């Protein structure tokens, strides 16, 4: 298993869902974790849970829709905990709807959270790593929809496809500096945000289309996350790892 002692991980969108799980997994494998999200009450509880298991975590208020937030967050984290060596760009939003019904606000908000914020945070980390001559790793949480689209998810799929392409571009440019950039592309994962959907008639119909008639739990991503953050994966760069139980071939 990965040994992340000596690393500081910054995880966005940490208050629930995948980010909540990522924080616990990274902390359990020795990383100190800066947890960032909008819901401060959720972050406090998460920090307490990490500390109860002898881990180290600290909460930072962060609104990924705010264009100035990444710079402010990086300064706060650097001052309080040091410069991150691992960046998990997990914060994301989804505004479902038919392509001809999505509004300009839907588009702008989705791109701000799913693409602009990961771009800026990646840039801020890479600048610091390159200037200091140190190595670092970035994991961008994309989606199986970066590769295969479905109906009603046009704006979201577009943002994730762009994130996947940005991942490869950053990996190419920064590889010579010892900076690794990879994408983790989940399939359908059950979280508190979508849990009710899977019990609806539409959700049940969607389940029947999937190869194994199931969705994953956040724990299903543990090994892929650890693989991408493990220093021993130093030759894995510019990759997009799809973890979807073959769902993308059915949508």
PDB file of C-alpha atoms in Angstrom:
ATOM      1  CA  UNK A   1       0.000   0.000   0.000  1.00  0.00           C
ATOM      2  CA  UNK A   2       1.012   3.596  -0.517  1.00  0.00           C
ATOM      3  CA  UNK A   3       3.221   5.305   2.063  1.00  0.00           C
ATOM      4  CA  UNK A   4       2.335   8.999   1.973  1.00  0.00           C
ATOM      5  CA  UNK A   5       4.145  10.062   5.121  1.00  0.00           C
ATOM      6  CA  UNK A   6       5.868  13.391   4.595  1.00  0.00           C
ATOM      7  CA  UNK A   7       3.272  14.521   2.057  1.00  0.00           C
ATOM      8  CA  UNK A   8       0.704  17.288   2.345  1.00  0.00           C
ATOM      9  CA  UNK A   9      -2.413  16.749   0.251  1.00  0.00           C
ATOM     10  CA  UNK A  10      -4.874  19.490  -0.674  1.00  0.00           C
ATOM     11  CA  UNK A  11      -8.333  18.068  -1.414  1.00  0.00           C
ATOM     12  CA  UNK A  12     -11.121  20.278  -2.774  1.00  0.00           C
ATOM     13  CA  UNK A  13     -14.789  19.426  -2.509  1.00  0.00           C
ATOM     14  CA  UNK A  14     -13.943  17.599   0.705  1.00  0.00           C
ATOM     15  CA  UNK A  15     -17.151  18.127   2.661  1.00  0.00           C
ATOM     16  CA  UNK A  16     -19.050  15.188   1.164  1.00  0.00           C
ATOM     17  CA  UNK A  17     -19.041  12.416  -1.403  1.00  0.00           C
ATOM     18  CA  UNK A  18     -15.804  11.414  -3.072  1.00  0.00           C
ATOM     19  CA  UNK A  19     -13.746  14.205  -1.524  1.00  0.00           C
ATOM     20  CA  UNK A  20     -14.826  13.183   1.965  1.00  0.00           C
ATOM     21  CA  UNK A  21     -13.617   9.652   1.272  1.00  0.00           C
ATOM     22  CA  UNK A  22     -10.392  10.794  -0.405  1.00  0.00           C
ATOM     23  CA  UNK A  23      -9.394  12.781   2.685  1.00  0.00           C
ATOM     24  CA  UNK A  24      -9.812   9.770   4.949  1.00  0.00           C
ATOM     25  CA  UNK A  25      -7.895   7.459   2.618  1.00  0.00           C
ATOM     26  CA  UNK A  26      -4.952   9.830   2.184  1.00  0.00           C
ATOM     27  CA  UNK A  27      -4.775  10.524   5.917  1.00  0.00           C
ATOM     28  CA  UNK A  28      -4.915   6.820   6.711  1.00  0.00           C
ATOM     29  CA  UNK A  29      -1.824   6.324   4.548  1.00  0.00           C
ATOM     30  CA  UNK A  30       0.195   8.991   6.306  1.00  0.00           C
ATOM     31  CA  UNK A  31      -0.482  12.231   4.433  1.00  0.00           C
ATOM     32  CA  UNK A  32      -1.356  15.446   6.195  1.00  0.00           C
ATOM     33  CA  UNK A  33      -4.477  16.812   4.547  1.00  0.00           C
ATOM     34  CA  UNK A  34      -5.779  20.306   3.866  1.00  0.00           C
ATOM     35  CA  UNK A  35      -9.520  19.900   3.400  1.00  0.00           C
ATOM     36  CA  UNK A  36     -11.311  22.583   1.405  1.00  0.00           C
ATOM     37  CA  UNK A  37     -15.008  23.135   0.702  1.00  0.00           C
ATOM     38  CA  UNK A  38     -17.876  25.572   1.257  1.00  0.00           C
ATOM     39  CA  UNK A  39     -19.608  23.798   4.148  1.00  0.00           C
ATOM     40  CA  UNK A  40     -17.496  24.598   7.184  1.00  0.00           C
ATOM     41  CA  UNK A  41     -19.569  22.477   9.561  1.00  0.00           C
ATOM     42  CA  UNK A  42     -18.956  19.379   7.472  1.00  0.00           C
ATOM     43  CA  UNK A  43     -15.244  20.089   7.312  1.00  0.00           C
ATOM     44  CA  UNK A  44     -14.971  20.410  11.081  1.00  0.00           C
ATOM     45  CA  UNK A  45     -16.538  16.995  11.538  1.00  0.00           C
ATOM     46  CA  UNK A  46     -14.216  15.501   8.924  1.00  0.00           C
ATOM     47  CA  UNK A  47     -11.112  16.967  10.584  1.00  0.00           C
ATOM     48  CA  UNK A  48     -12.253  15.542  13.919  1.00  0.00           C
ATOM     49  CA  UNK A  49     -12.733  12.110  12.337  1.00  0.00           C
ATOM     50  CA  UNK A  50      -9.220  12.191  10.855  1.00  0.00           C
ATOM     51  CA  UNK A  51      -7.672  13.345  14.128  1.00  0.00           C
ATOM     52  CA  UNK A  52      -9.538  10.629  16.036  1.00  0.00           C
ATOM     53  CA  UNK A  53      -7.482   8.125  14.031  1.00  0.00           C
ATOM     54  CA  UNK A  54      -4.223   9.995  14.750  1.00  0.00           C
ATOM     55  CA  UNK A  55      -4.200  11.716  11.384  1.00  0.00           C
ATOM     56  CA  UNK A  56      -3.482  15.367  10.657  1.00  0.00           C
ATOM     57  CA  UNK A  57      -6.006  17.563   8.861  1.00  0.00           C
ATOM     58  CA  UNK A  58      -7.043  21.192   8.770  1.00  0.00           C
ATOM     59  CA  UNK A  59     -10.141  22.815   7.282  1.00  0.00           C
ATOM     60  CA  UNK A  60     -10.205  25.733   4.845  1.00  0.00           C
ATOM     61  CA  UNK A  61     -13.303  27.526   3.598  1.00  0.00           C
ATOM     62  CA  UNK A  62     -13.356  27.444  -0.190  1.00  0.00           C
ATOM     63  CA  UNK A  63     -15.932  28.298  -2.859  1.00  0.00           C
ATOM     64  CA  UNK A  64     -14.772  26.835  -6.165  1.00  0.00           C
ATOM     65  CA  UNK A  65     -17.090  29.144  -8.112  1.00  0.00           C
ATOM     66  CA  UNK A  66     -15.130  32.200  -6.954  1.00  0.00           C
ATOM     67  CA  UNK A  67     -12.362  33.083  -9.382  1.00  0.00           C
ATOM     68  CA  UNK A  68     -10.230  34.604  -6.619  1.00  0.00           C
ATOM     69  CA  UNK A  69     -10.641  31.632  -4.268  1.00  0.00           C
ATOM     70  CA  UNK A  70      -7.790  29.407  -5.553  1.00  0.00           C
ATOM     71  CA  UNK A  71      -5.124  32.058  -4.943  1.00  0.00           C
ATOM     72  CA  UNK A  72      -6.473  32.817  -1.490  1.00  0.00           C
ATOM     73  CA  UNK A  73      -6.695  29.126  -0.616  1.00  0.00           C
ATOM     74  CA  UNK A  74      -3.135  28.419  -1.682  1.00  0.00           C
ATOM     75  CA  UNK A  75      -1.813  31.277   0.418  1.00  0.00           C
ATOM     76  CA  UNK A  76      -3.782  30.136   3.473  1.00  0.00           C
ATOM     77  CA  UNK A  77      -2.700  26.512   3.149  1.00  0.00           C
ATOM     78  CA  UNK A  78       0.950  27.441   2.574  1.00  0.00           C
ATOM     79  CA  UNK A  79       0.977  29.674   5.630  1.00  0.00           C
ATOM     80  CA  UNK A  80      -0.818  27.223   7.907  1.00  0.00           C
ATOM     81  CA  UNK A  81       0.566  23.857   6.760  1.00  0.00           C
ATOM     82  CA  UNK A  82       3.148  24.383   4.029  1.00  0.00           C
ATOM     83  CA  UNK A  83       3.067  23.973   0.261  1.00  0.00           C
ATOM     84  CA  UNK A  84       1.046  20.898  -0.771  1.00  0.00           C
ATOM     85  CA  UNK A  85       2.911  18.078  -2.484  1.00  0.00           C
ATOM     86  CA  UNK A  86      -0.318  16.413  -3.612  1.00  0.00           C
ATOM     87  CA  UNK A  87      -3.291  18.199  -5.167  1.00  0.00           C
ATOM     88  CA  UNK A  88      -6.638  16.441  -5.586  1.00  0.00           C
ATOM     89  CA  UNK A  89      -8.884  18.580  -7.792  1.00  0.00           C
ATOM     90  CA  UNK A  90     -12.147  16.997  -6.751  1.00  0.00           C
ATOM     91  CA  UNK A  91     -14.652  19.870  -6.424  1.00  0.00           C
ATOM     92  CA  UNK A  92     -17.304  19.637  -9.110  1.00  0.00           C
ATOM     93  CA  UNK A  93     -20.905  20.458  -9.952  1.00  0.00           C
ATOM     94  CA  UNK A  94     -23.445  18.982 -12.321  1.00  0.00           C
ATOM     95  CA  UNK A  95     -26.316  20.944 -13.891  1.00  0.00           C
ATOM     96  CA  UNK A  96     -28.307  18.275 -15.743  1.00  0.00           C
ATOM     97  CA  UNK A  97     -30.627  19.209 -18.545  1.00  0.00           C
ATOM     98  CA  UNK A  98     -31.155  19.003 -22.271  1.00  0.00           C
ATOM     99  CA  UNK A  99     -28.439  20.775 -24.234  1.00  0.00           C
ATOM    100  CA  UNK A 100     -30.871  23.298 -25.722  1.00  0.00           C
ATOM    101  CA  UNK A 101     -32.265  24.084 -22.265  1.00  0.00           C
ATOM    102  CA  UNK A 102     -29.036  24.727 -20.355  1.00  0.00           C
ATOM    103  CA  UNK A 103     -28.559  28.390 -19.545  1.00  0.00           C
ATOM    104  CA  UNK A 104     -25.451  30.512 -19.858  1.00  0.00           C
ATOM    105  CA  UNK A 105     -25.325  30.563 -16.052  1.00  0.00           C
ATOM    106  CA  UNK A 106     -25.372  26.748 -15.987  1.00  0.00           C
ATOM    107  CA  UNK A 107     -22.482  26.695 -18.430  1.00  0.00           C
ATOM    108  CA  UNK A 108     -20.435  29.378 -16.684  1.00  0.00           C
ATOM    109  CA  UNK A 109     -20.860  27.862 -13.209  1.00  0.00           C
ATOM    110  CA  UNK A 110     -19.995  24.378 -14.430  1.00  0.00           C
ATOM    111  CA  UNK A 111     -16.866  25.532 -16.221  1.00  0.00           C
ATOM    112  CA  UNK A 112     -15.806  27.695 -13.291  1.00  0.00           C
ATOM    113  CA  UNK A 113     -15.942  24.831 -10.796  1.00  0.00           C
ATOM    114  CA  UNK A 114     -15.051  21.856 -12.983  1.00  0.00           C
ATOM    115  CA  UNK A 115     -12.363  23.429 -15.137  1.00  0.00           C
ATOM    116  CA  UNK A 116     -11.179  26.928 -14.204  1.00  0.00           C
ATOM    117  CA  UNK A 117     -10.565  26.182 -10.530  1.00  0.00           C
ATOM    118  CA  UNK A 118      -8.577  22.958 -11.199  1.00  0.00           C
ATOM    119  CA  UNK A 119      -6.590  24.854 -13.841  1.00  0.00           C
ATOM    120  CA  UNK A 120      -5.675  27.643 -11.427  1.00  0.00           C
ATOM    121  CA  UNK A 121      -4.901  25.410  -8.453  1.00  0.00           C
ATOM    122  CA  UNK A 122      -2.731  23.202 -10.655  1.00  0.00           C
ATOM    123  CA  UNK A 123      -0.912  26.257 -11.927  1.00  0.00           C
ATOM    124  CA  UNK A 124      -0.324  27.589  -8.418  1.00  0.00           C
ATOM    125  CA  UNK A 125       1.100  24.273  -7.208  1.00  0.00           C
ATOM    126  CA  UNK A 126       3.242  23.743 -10.289  1.00  0.00           C
ATOM    127  CA  UNK A 127       4.693  27.254 -10.041  1.00  0.00           C
ATOM    128  CA  UNK A 128       5.817  26.574  -6.486  1.00  0.00           C
ATOM    129  CA  UNK A 129       7.181  23.106  -7.203  1.00  0.00           C
ATOM    130  CA  UNK A 130       9.118  24.208 -10.264  1.00  0.00           C
ATOM    131  CA  UNK A 131      10.571  27.263  -8.514  1.00  0.00           C
ATOM    132  CA  UNK A 132      11.668  25.144  -5.538  1.00  0.00           C
ATOM    133  CA  UNK A 133      12.927  22.239  -7.641  1.00  0.00           C
ATOM    134  CA  UNK A 134      10.631  19.823  -5.835  1.00  0.00           C
ATOM    135  CA  UNK A 135       8.322  17.139  -7.176  1.00  0.00           C
ATOM    136  CA  UNK A 136       4.553  16.960  -6.849  1.00  0.00           C
ATOM    137  CA  UNK A 137       1.528  15.064  -8.084  1.00  0.00           C
ATOM    138  CA  UNK A 138      -1.868  16.263  -9.232  1.00  0.00           C
ATOM    139  CA  UNK A 139      -4.975  14.117  -9.562  1.00  0.00           C
ATOM    140  CA  UNK A 140      -7.849  15.682 -11.482  1.00  0.00           C
ATOM    141  CA  UNK A 141     -11.167  13.984 -10.799  1.00  0.00           C
ATOM    142  CA  UNK A 142     -12.809  13.806 -14.204  1.00  0.00           C
ATOM    143  CA  UNK A 143     -15.469  11.280 -15.232  1.00  0.00           C
ATOM    144  CA  UNK A 144     -16.186   8.424 -17.593  1.00  0.00           C
ATOM    145  CA  UNK A 145     -18.237  11.083 -19.403  1.00  0.00           C
ATOM    146  CA  UNK A 146     -14.970  12.679 -20.507  1.00  0.00           C
ATOM    147  CA  UNK A 147     -14.887   9.914 -23.127  1.00  0.00           C
ATOM    148  CA  UNK A 148     -18.430   8.730 -23.757  1.00  0.00           C
ATOM    149  CA  UNK A 149     -21.407  11.048 -23.449  1.00  0.00           C
ATOM    150  CA  UNK A 150     -25.018  10.484 -22.465  1.00  0.00           C
ATOM    151  CA  UNK A 151     -28.209  12.448 -22.872  1.00  0.00           C
ATOM    152  CA  UNK A 152     -28.895  15.355 -20.542  1.00  0.00           C
ATOM    153  CA  UNK A 153     -25.283  15.840 -19.431  1.00  0.00           C
ATOM    154  CA  UNK A 154     -23.841  17.926 -22.251  1.00  0.00           C
ATOM    155  CA  UNK A 155     -22.389  20.766 -20.176  1.00  0.00           C
ATOM    156  CA  UNK A 156     -20.986  18.464 -17.504  1.00  0.00           C
ATOM    157  CA  UNK A 157     -19.468  16.072 -20.052  1.00  0.00           C
ATOM    158  CA  UNK A 158     -17.910  18.983 -21.924  1.00  0.00           C
ATOM    159  CA  UNK A 159     -16.257  20.254 -18.739  1.00  0.00           C
ATOM    160  CA  UNK A 160     -14.877  16.819 -17.883  1.00  0.00           C
ATOM    161  CA  UNK A 161     -13.571  16.223 -21.394  1.00  0.00           C
ATOM    162  CA  UNK A 162     -11.757  19.555 -21.189  1.00  0.00           C
ATOM    163  CA  UNK A 163     -10.377  18.599 -17.761  1.00  0.00           C
ATOM    164  CA  UNK A 164      -9.058  15.336 -19.173  1.00  0.00           C
ATOM    165  CA  UNK A 165      -7.349  17.168 -22.029  1.00  0.00           C
ATOM    166  CA  UNK A 166      -5.898  19.712 -19.600  1.00  0.00           C
ATOM    167  CA  UNK A 167      -4.512  16.814 -17.570  1.00  0.00           C
ATOM    168  CA  UNK A 168      -2.557  15.480 -20.534  1.00  0.00           C
ATOM    169  CA  UNK A 169      -1.368  18.944 -21.537  1.00  0.00           C
ATOM    170  CA  UNK A 170      -0.095  19.793 -18.059  1.00  0.00           C
ATOM    171  CA  UNK A 171       1.601  16.398 -17.754  1.00  0.00           C
ATOM    172  CA  UNK A 172       3.468  17.001 -21.001  1.00  0.00           C
ATOM    173  CA  UNK A 173       4.657  20.476 -20.022  1.00  0.00           C
ATOM    174  CA  UNK A 174       5.606  19.760 -16.426  1.00  0.00           C
ATOM    175  CA  UNK A 175       7.042  16.242 -16.650  1.00  0.00           C
ATOM    176  CA  UNK A 176      10.625  17.478 -16.978  1.00  0.00           C
ATOM    177  CA  UNK A 177      10.208  19.232 -13.630  1.00  0.00           C
ATOM    178  CA  UNK A 178       9.134  16.071 -11.820  1.00  0.00           C
ATOM    179  CA  UNK A 179       5.462  17.043 -11.708  1.00  0.00           C
ATOM    180  CA  UNK A 180       2.975  14.263 -12.435  1.00  0.00           C
ATOM    181  CA  UNK A 181      -0.578  15.035 -13.562  1.00  0.00           C
ATOM    182  CA  UNK A 182      -3.161  12.296 -13.968  1.00  0.00           C
ATOM    183  CA  UNK A 183      -6.934  12.004 -14.115  1.00  0.00           C
ATOM    184  CA  UNK A 184      -9.191   9.706 -12.128  1.00  0.00           C
ATOM    185  CA  UNK A 185     -12.381   9.102 -14.105  1.00  0.00           C
ATOM    186  CA  UNK A 186     -15.138   7.492 -12.028  1.00  0.00           C
ATOM    187  CA  UNK A 187     -18.296   5.917 -13.315  1.00  0.00           C
ATOM    188  CA  UNK A 188     -21.553   6.090 -11.392  1.00  0.00           C
ATOM    189  CA  UNK A 189     -20.688   6.255  -7.689  1.00  0.00           C
ATOM    190  CA  UNK A 190     -23.351   6.348  -4.991  1.00  0.00           C
ATOM    191  CA  UNK A 191     -23.072   9.448  -2.773  1.00  0.00           C
ATOM    192  CA  UNK A 192     -25.488  11.432  -0.650  1.00  0.00           C
ATOM    193  CA  UNK A 193     -26.043  13.801  -3.582  1.00  0.00           C
ATOM    194  CA  UNK A 194     -27.388  11.128  -5.943  1.00  0.00           C
ATOM    195  CA  UNK A 195     -28.486   8.390  -3.552  1.00  0.00           C
ATOM    196  CA  UNK A 196     -32.185   9.194  -3.811  1.00  0.00           C
ATOM    197  CA  UNK A 197     -32.045   9.142  -7.619  1.00  0.00           C
ATOM    198  CA  UNK A 198     -31.147   5.467  -7.746  1.00  0.00           C
ATOM    199  CA  UNK A 199     -34.383   4.624  -5.954  1.00  0.00           C
ATOM    200  CA  UNK A 200     -36.551   6.452  -8.502  1.00  0.00           C
ATOM    201  CA  UNK A 201     -38.113   4.867 -11.554  1.00  0.00           C
ATOM    202  CA  UNK A 202     -35.594   6.635 -13.782  1.00  0.00           C
ATOM    203  CA  UNK A 203     -32.716   5.543 -11.568  1.00  0.00           C
ATOM    204  CA  UNK A 204     -33.864   1.933 -11.573  1.00  0.00           C
ATOM    205  CA  UNK A 205     -34.145   2.019 -15.362  1.00  0.00           C
ATOM    206  CA  UNK A 206     -30.603   3.382 -15.582  1.00  0.00           C
ATOM    207  CA  UNK A 207     -29.331   0.599 -13.320  1.00  0.00           C
ATOM    208  CA  UNK A 208     -30.798  -2.017 -15.646  1.00  0.00           C
ATOM    209  CA  UNK A 209     -28.691  -0.642 -18.485  1.00  0.00           C
ATOM    210  CA  UNK A 210     -25.442  -1.164 -16.606  1.00  0.00           C
ATOM    211  CA  UNK A 211     -23.394  -4.349 -17.104  1.00  0.00           C
ATOM    212  CA  UNK A 212     -23.649  -5.490 -13.482  1.00  0.00           C
ATOM    213  CA  UNK A 213     -26.837  -3.615 -12.556  1.00  0.00           C
ATOM    214  CA  UNK A 214     -25.033  -1.681  -9.845  1.00  0.00           C
ATOM    215  CA  UNK A 215     -23.294   1.588  -9.029  1.00  0.00           C
ATOM    216  CA  UNK A 216     -20.106   1.863  -7.020  1.00  0.00           C
ATOM    217  CA  UNK A 217     -19.448   3.144  -3.526  1.00  0.00           C
ATOM    218  CA  UNK A 218     -16.734   5.773  -2.894  1.00  0.00           C
ATOM    219  CA  UNK A 219     -14.484   3.019  -1.520  1.00  0.00           C
ATOM    220  CA  UNK A 220     -14.289   1.598  -5.047  1.00  0.00           C
ATOM    221  CA  UNK A 221     -11.911   4.434  -5.951  1.00  0.00           C
ATOM    222  CA  UNK A 222      -9.467   3.907  -3.063  1.00  0.00           C
ATOM    223  CA  UNK A 223      -6.889   1.837  -4.900  1.00  0.00           C
ATOM    224  CA  UNK A 224      -6.870   4.072  -7.986  1.00  0.00           C
ATOM    225  CA  UNK A 225      -6.406   7.179  -5.842  1.00  0.00           C
ATOM    226  CA  UNK A 226      -3.540   5.601  -3.929  1.00  0.00           C
ATOM    227  CA  UNK A 227      -1.936   4.352  -7.140  1.00  0.00           C
ATOM    228  CA  UNK A 228      -1.935   7.864  -8.621  1.00  0.00           C
ATOM    229  CA  UNK A 229      -0.592   9.537  -5.475  1.00  0.00           C
ATOM    230  CA  UNK A 230       1.977   6.874  -4.557  1.00  0.00           C
ATOM    231  CA  UNK A 231       5.542   8.121  -5.257  1.00  0.00           C
ATOM    232  CA  UNK A 232       6.327   4.659  -6.639  1.00  0.00           C
ATOM    233  CA  UNK A 233       4.018   5.469  -9.573  1.00  0.00           C
ATOM    234  CA  UNK A 234       6.617   7.935 -10.845  1.00  0.00           C
ATOM    235  CA  UNK A 235       6.311   6.647 -14.440  1.00  0.00           C
ATOM    236  CA  UNK A 236       2.534   7.171 -14.522  1.00  0.00           C
ATOM    237  CA  UNK A 237       2.015  10.624 -15.993  1.00  0.00           C
ATOM    238  CA  UNK A 238      -0.653  12.039 -18.293  1.00  0.00           C
ATOM    239  CA  UNK A 239      -2.858   8.998 -17.722  1.00  0.00           C
ATOM    240  CA  UNK A 240      -6.629   8.934 -17.378  1.00  0.00           C
ATOM    241  CA  UNK A 241      -7.761   5.955 -15.336  1.00  0.00           C
ATOM    242  CA  UNK A 242     -11.396   5.043 -15.807  1.00  0.00           C
ATOM    243  CA  UNK A 243     -12.915   3.244 -12.818  1.00  0.00           C
ATOM    244  CA  UNK A 244     -16.467   2.490 -13.875  1.00  0.00           C
ATOM    245  CA  UNK A 245     -17.168  -1.253 -13.809  1.00  0.00           C
ATOM    246  CA  UNK A 246     -17.507  -1.076 -17.640  1.00  0.00           C
ATOM    247  CA  UNK A 247     -20.463   1.304 -17.275  1.00  0.00           C
ATOM    248  CA  UNK A 248     -19.207   3.701 -19.931  1.00  0.00           C
ATOM    249  CA  UNK A 249     -19.643   1.051 -22.606  1.00  0.00           C
ATOM    250  CA  UNK A 250     -23.323   0.812 -21.789  1.00  0.00           C
ATOM    251  CA  UNK A 251     -24.374   4.464 -21.639  1.00  0.00           C
TER     252      UNK A 251
END
